[in-house]
Coordinates of C-alpha atoms in Angstrom, one line a residue:
X75 CA 189.0 98.5 126.0
X76 CA 190.4 95.0 126.1
X77 CA 188.6 92.0 124.6
X78 CA 188.6 89.5 127.4
X79 CA 188.6 85.8 126.7
X80 CA 188.3 83.1 129.3
X81 CA 189.6 79.7 128.3
X82 CA 187.4 77.0 129.9
X83 CA 186.6 73.3 130.2
X84 CA 185.7 71.6 133.4
X85 CA 188.0 68.6 132.4
X86 CA 191.7 68.7 133.2
X87 CA 194.4 67.9 130.7
X88 CA 192.6 69.3 127.7
X89 CA 195.1 72.1 126.8
X90 CA 193.6 75.0 128.6
X91 CA 196.8 76.4 130.1
X92 CA 198.8 75.5 127.0
X93 CA 196.3 77.5 125.0
X94 CA 196.2 80.4 127.4
X95 CA 199.9 80.9 127.5
X96 CA 200.5 80.3 123.7
X97 CA 197.5 82.3 122.5
X98 CA 198.5 85.2 124.8
X99 CA 202.0 85.1 123.5
X100 CA 200.9 84.8 119.8
X101 CA 198.7 87.9 120.2
X102 CA 201.6 89.7 121.8
X103 CA 203.8 88.7 118.8
X104 CA 201.1 90.1 116.5
X105 CA 201.6 93.5 118.2
X106 CA 198.7 93.4 120.6
X107 CA 199.2 94.4 124.2
X108 CA 198.0 91.4 126.1
X109 CA 197.5 90.5 129.8
X110 CA 197.3 86.9 130.8
X111 CA 195.4 86.2 134.1
X112 CA 196.3 82.9 135.8
X113 CA 193.0 82.1 137.6
X114 CA 194.1 78.4 138.3
X115 CA 195.4 77.6 141.8
X116 CA 197.8 75.2 140.1
X117 CA 199.5 78.3 138.7
X118 CA 200.9 76.4 135.7
X119 CA 200.4 79.5 133.4
X120 CA 202.6 81.4 135.8
X121 CA 205.5 79.0 135.6
X122 CA 204.9 78.5 131.9
X123 CA 206.1 82.2 131.5
X124 CA 209.2 81.7 133.7
X125 CA 207.7 83.5 136.7
X126 CA 209.3 82.2 139.9
X127 CA 206.4 81.6 142.3
X128 CA 208.8 81.7 145.2
X129 CA 209.5 85.3 144.6
X130 CA 205.9 86.4 144.3
X131 CA 204.7 88.3 147.4
X132 CA 201.3 89.4 146.0
X133 CA 199.3 87.4 143.5
X134 CA 195.8 87.2 142.0
X135 CA 194.6 86.0 145.3
X136 CA 195.5 89.2 147.0
X137 CA 193.8 91.2 144.3
X138 CA 190.6 89.2 144.5
X139 CA 190.3 89.7 148.3
X140 CA 191.0 93.4 148.0
X141 CA 194.4 93.7 149.6
X142 CA 196.0 95.2 146.5
X143 CA 195.0 96.8 143.2
X144 CA 195.5 95.3 139.8
X145 CA 198.6 97.4 139.1
X146 CA 200.4 96.0 142.0
X147 CA 200.1 92.4 140.9
X148 CA 200.8 92.7 137.2
X149 CA 204.2 91.4 136.2
X150 CA 206.3 91.8 133.1
X151 CA 207.3 88.7 131.1
X152 CA 210.1 88.0 128.7
X153 CA 207.7 88.3 125.9
X154 CA 207.4 91.9 124.5
X155 CA 203.8 93.3 124.9
X156 CA 202.8 90.4 127.3
X157 CA 202.1 90.9 131.0
X158 CA 200.7 88.4 133.5
X159 CA 198.8 88.4 136.8
X160 CA 200.4 85.5 138.5
X161 CA 198.9 82.8 140.8
X162 CA 200.0 80.7 143.6
X163 CA 198.3 77.8 145.4
X164 CA 196.9 80.2 148.0
X165 CA 194.2 81.0 145.4
X166 CA 192.5 77.8 146.6
X167 CA 191.3 79.9 149.6
X168 CA 189.4 82.3 147.4
X169 CA 186.1 80.6 147.6
X170 CA 186.2 80.4 151.5
X171 CA 187.2 84.1 151.7
X172 CA 184.3 85.1 149.4
X173 CA 181.6 82.9 151.0
X174 CA 179.9 85.9 152.6
X175 CA 180.2 88.3 149.8
X176 CA 177.0 88.7 147.8
X177 CA 178.9 89.9 144.8
X178 CA 181.4 87.0 144.9
X179 CA 180.9 86.1 141.3
X180 CA 181.9 89.5 140.1
X181 CA 185.1 90.0 142.1
X182 CA 187.5 89.2 139.2
X183 CA 185.5 91.6 136.9
X184 CA 185.8 94.4 139.4
X185 CA 189.6 93.8 139.6
X186 CA 190.1 93.8 135.9
X187 CA 188.1 97.0 135.3
X188 CA 191.1 98.8 136.9
X189 CA 193.3 97.8 133.9
X190 CA 190.9 96.9 131.0
X191 CA 191.7 100.0 129.1
X192 CA 195.5 99.3 129.2
X193 CA 195.4 96.2 127.0
X194 CA 194.1 95.0 123.7
X195 CA 193.4 91.5 125.0
X196 CA 193.0 89.9 128.4
X197 CA 193.3 86.1 128.4
X198 CA 192.0 84.3 131.6
X199 CA 193.2 80.7 132.3
X200 CA 190.5 78.9 134.2
X201 CA 190.8 76.0 136.6
X202 CA 189.6 72.5 135.4
X203 CA 186.2 72.7 137.2
X204 CA 183.0 74.8 137.1
X205 CA 184.0 76.6 140.3
X206 CA 183.6 80.0 141.6
X207 CA 186.8 81.0 139.9
X208 CA 185.5 79.8 136.6
X209 CA 182.2 81.6 137.2
X210 CA 184.1 84.8 137.9
X211 CA 186.1 84.4 134.7
X212 CA 183.0 83.9 132.6
X213 CA 181.3 86.9 134.3
X214 CA 184.4 89.1 133.6
X215 CA 184.9 87.9 130.0
X216 CA 183.6 89.1 126.7
X217 CA 183.7 85.6 125.3
X218 CA 184.6 82.0 126.2
X219 CA 187.1 79.9 124.2
X220 CA 186.5 76.2 124.8
X221 CA 189.3 73.7 124.4
X222 CA 188.2 70.2 123.2
X223 CA 190.8 67.4 123.1
X224 CA 190.6 65.0 120.3
X225 CA 190.3 61.9 122.6
X226 CA 187.7 59.4 123.7
X227 CA 184.8 61.0 125.7
X228 CA 185.9 64.4 124.5
X229 CA 182.3 65.6 123.9
X230 CA 181.2 64.3 127.3
X231 CA 180.6 67.2 129.7
X232 CA 180.5 69.8 126.9
X233 CA 176.7 70.1 127.2
X234 CA 177.2 70.9 131.0
X235 CA 179.7 73.5 130.1
X236 CA 177.4 75.1 127.5
X237 CA 174.6 75.2 130.0
X238 CA 176.9 76.9 132.6
X239 CA 177.8 79.5 129.9
X240 CA 174.1 80.0 129.1
X241 CA 173.2 80.5 132.8
X242 CA 176.0 83.1 133.2
X243 CA 174.8 84.9 130.1
X244 CA 171.2 84.9 131.4
X245 CA 172.0 86.0 134.9
X246 CA 175.4 87.7 135.2
X247 CA 176.9 88.7 131.8
X248 CA 174.3 89.3 129.1
X249 CA 177.0 90.2 126.6
X250 CA 178.9 86.9 126.9
X251 CA 179.6 85.0 123.6
X252 CA 181.5 81.9 122.5
X253 CA 184.8 82.8 120.9
X254 CA 184.9 79.3 119.5
X255 CA 185.8 75.7 120.1
X256 CA 189.5 74.8 119.7
X257 CA 190.5 71.2 118.9
X258 CA 193.6 70.2 120.9
X259 CA 195.9 67.2 120.9
X260 CA 194.9 66.5 117.3
X261 CA 196.7 63.8 115.4
X262 CA 195.7 63.6 111.8
X263 CA 197.1 60.0 111.6
X264 CA 194.5 58.5 113.9
X265 CA 190.9 57.6 113.2
X266 CA 190.0 58.8 116.7
X267 CA 191.3 62.3 116.3
X268 CA 189.5 62.6 112.9
X269 CA 186.3 61.2 114.2
X270 CA 186.2 63.7 117.2
X271 CA 187.0 66.6 114.8
X272 CA 184.3 65.5 112.4
X273 CA 181.7 65.2 115.2
X274 CA 182.7 68.6 116.6
X275 CA 182.2 70.2 113.2
X276 CA 179.0 68.3 112.6
X277 CA 177.4 69.5 115.9
X278 CA 179.0 72.9 116.3
X279 CA 179.7 73.9 112.7
X280 CA 181.4 77.2 112.2
X281 CA 181.9 77.6 116.0
X282 CA 184.9 75.3 115.7
X283 CA 188.1 77.0 114.9
X284 CA 189.8 76.0 111.6
X285 CA 193.1 75.8 113.5
X286 CA 193.7 72.5 115.2
X287 CA 196.4 72.2 117.8
X288 CA 198.6 69.2 117.2
X289 CA 199.7 66.6 119.7
X290 CA 203.5 67.2 119.8
X291 CA 206.4 66.6 122.2
X292 CA 207.6 70.2 121.8
X293 CA 204.4 71.7 123.1
X294 CA 204.8 69.6 126.2
X295 CA 208.4 70.5 126.6
X296 CA 208.1 74.3 126.3
X297 CA 206.5 75.0 129.8
X298 CA 209.5 73.3 131.5
X299 CA 211.7 75.9 130.0
X300 CA 209.3 78.7 130.9
X301 CA 208.7 79.7 127.3
X302 CA 205.7 79.8 124.9
X303 CA 206.2 77.4 122.0
X304 CA 206.9 80.2 119.4
X305 CA 210.0 81.2 121.6
X306 CA 211.0 77.6 122.5
X307 CA 210.7 76.2 119.0
X308 CA 209.6 78.9 116.5
X309 CA 209.5 76.5 113.5
X310 CA 207.5 73.7 115.2
X311 CA 203.9 72.8 114.1
X312 CA 202.7 73.8 117.6
X313 CA 204.2 77.3 117.1
X314 CA 202.6 77.7 113.7
X315 CA 199.2 76.4 115.0
X316 CA 199.0 79.0 117.8
X317 CA 200.1 81.8 115.5
X318 CA 197.3 80.7 113.2
X319 CA 194.8 80.6 116.1
X320 CA 195.8 84.2 117.0
X321 CA 195.1 85.2 113.4
X322 CA 191.6 83.6 113.6
X323 CA 190.9 85.4 116.9
X324 CA 192.0 88.7 115.4
X325 CA 189.9 88.2 112.3
X326 CA 187.0 87.2 114.6
X327 CA 187.3 90.6 116.3
X328 CA 186.4 92.2 113.1
X329 CA 183.3 90.0 112.5
X330 CA 179.9 91.1 113.6
X331 CA 178.4 87.6 113.6
X332 CA 179.8 86.4 117.0
X333 CA 178.5 83.1 118.3
X334 CA 175.6 84.1 120.5
X335 CA 174.4 81.6 123.2
X336 CA 170.7 80.9 123.0

């Protein structure tokens, strides 16, 4: 059965999609069958894997509203052992479609049960909001990976996200844990990045991944070429950092002391 990780933060521009695409690719490079689920209506993870949205006839939206099964919307990528459930802007209509469904917060979980035994990892890219889509992702997930950018106000809103995760655990997904907090856009040359990193470790201790994702031009360029960073520039610091993150995640799977939300 796949270990399902949703990547969440209600703020935009904090590296969620970059992390979803590159962590999924790094796990695939490590030999793990991985499925990336693009649960963001912006569909950036879809284009970041060179999937042409104009040619997509059925997407995550159609799976969520029950028109098709999971097998019909899973697409191959150019990365061996990596598959994707793509998204399009029509996913915006999901909340309206599900308004009358009493189990609307479990729809994604129901869809993924159709393929959960086919993969080692399922990575879910969430939208930049605490919306019904994010709630579905947390309900379907085994754990939550939180991206935290090393910028001013970074820790603002993190308490609200933690409370949301706690409520999901209490009401919808008792087994939900926190995979870890990932520091993104880290620049070791600046006092601000180091201060944010120090504060994160001070408050969240071992919950913070040792890997820190650097702020680099190459990471920003890779999506425009439809490639994960380790295929766009294998020798770059960004590539090394996401491969290191994948190792931490894989090592974490062998740990028994997961970060339980209380």
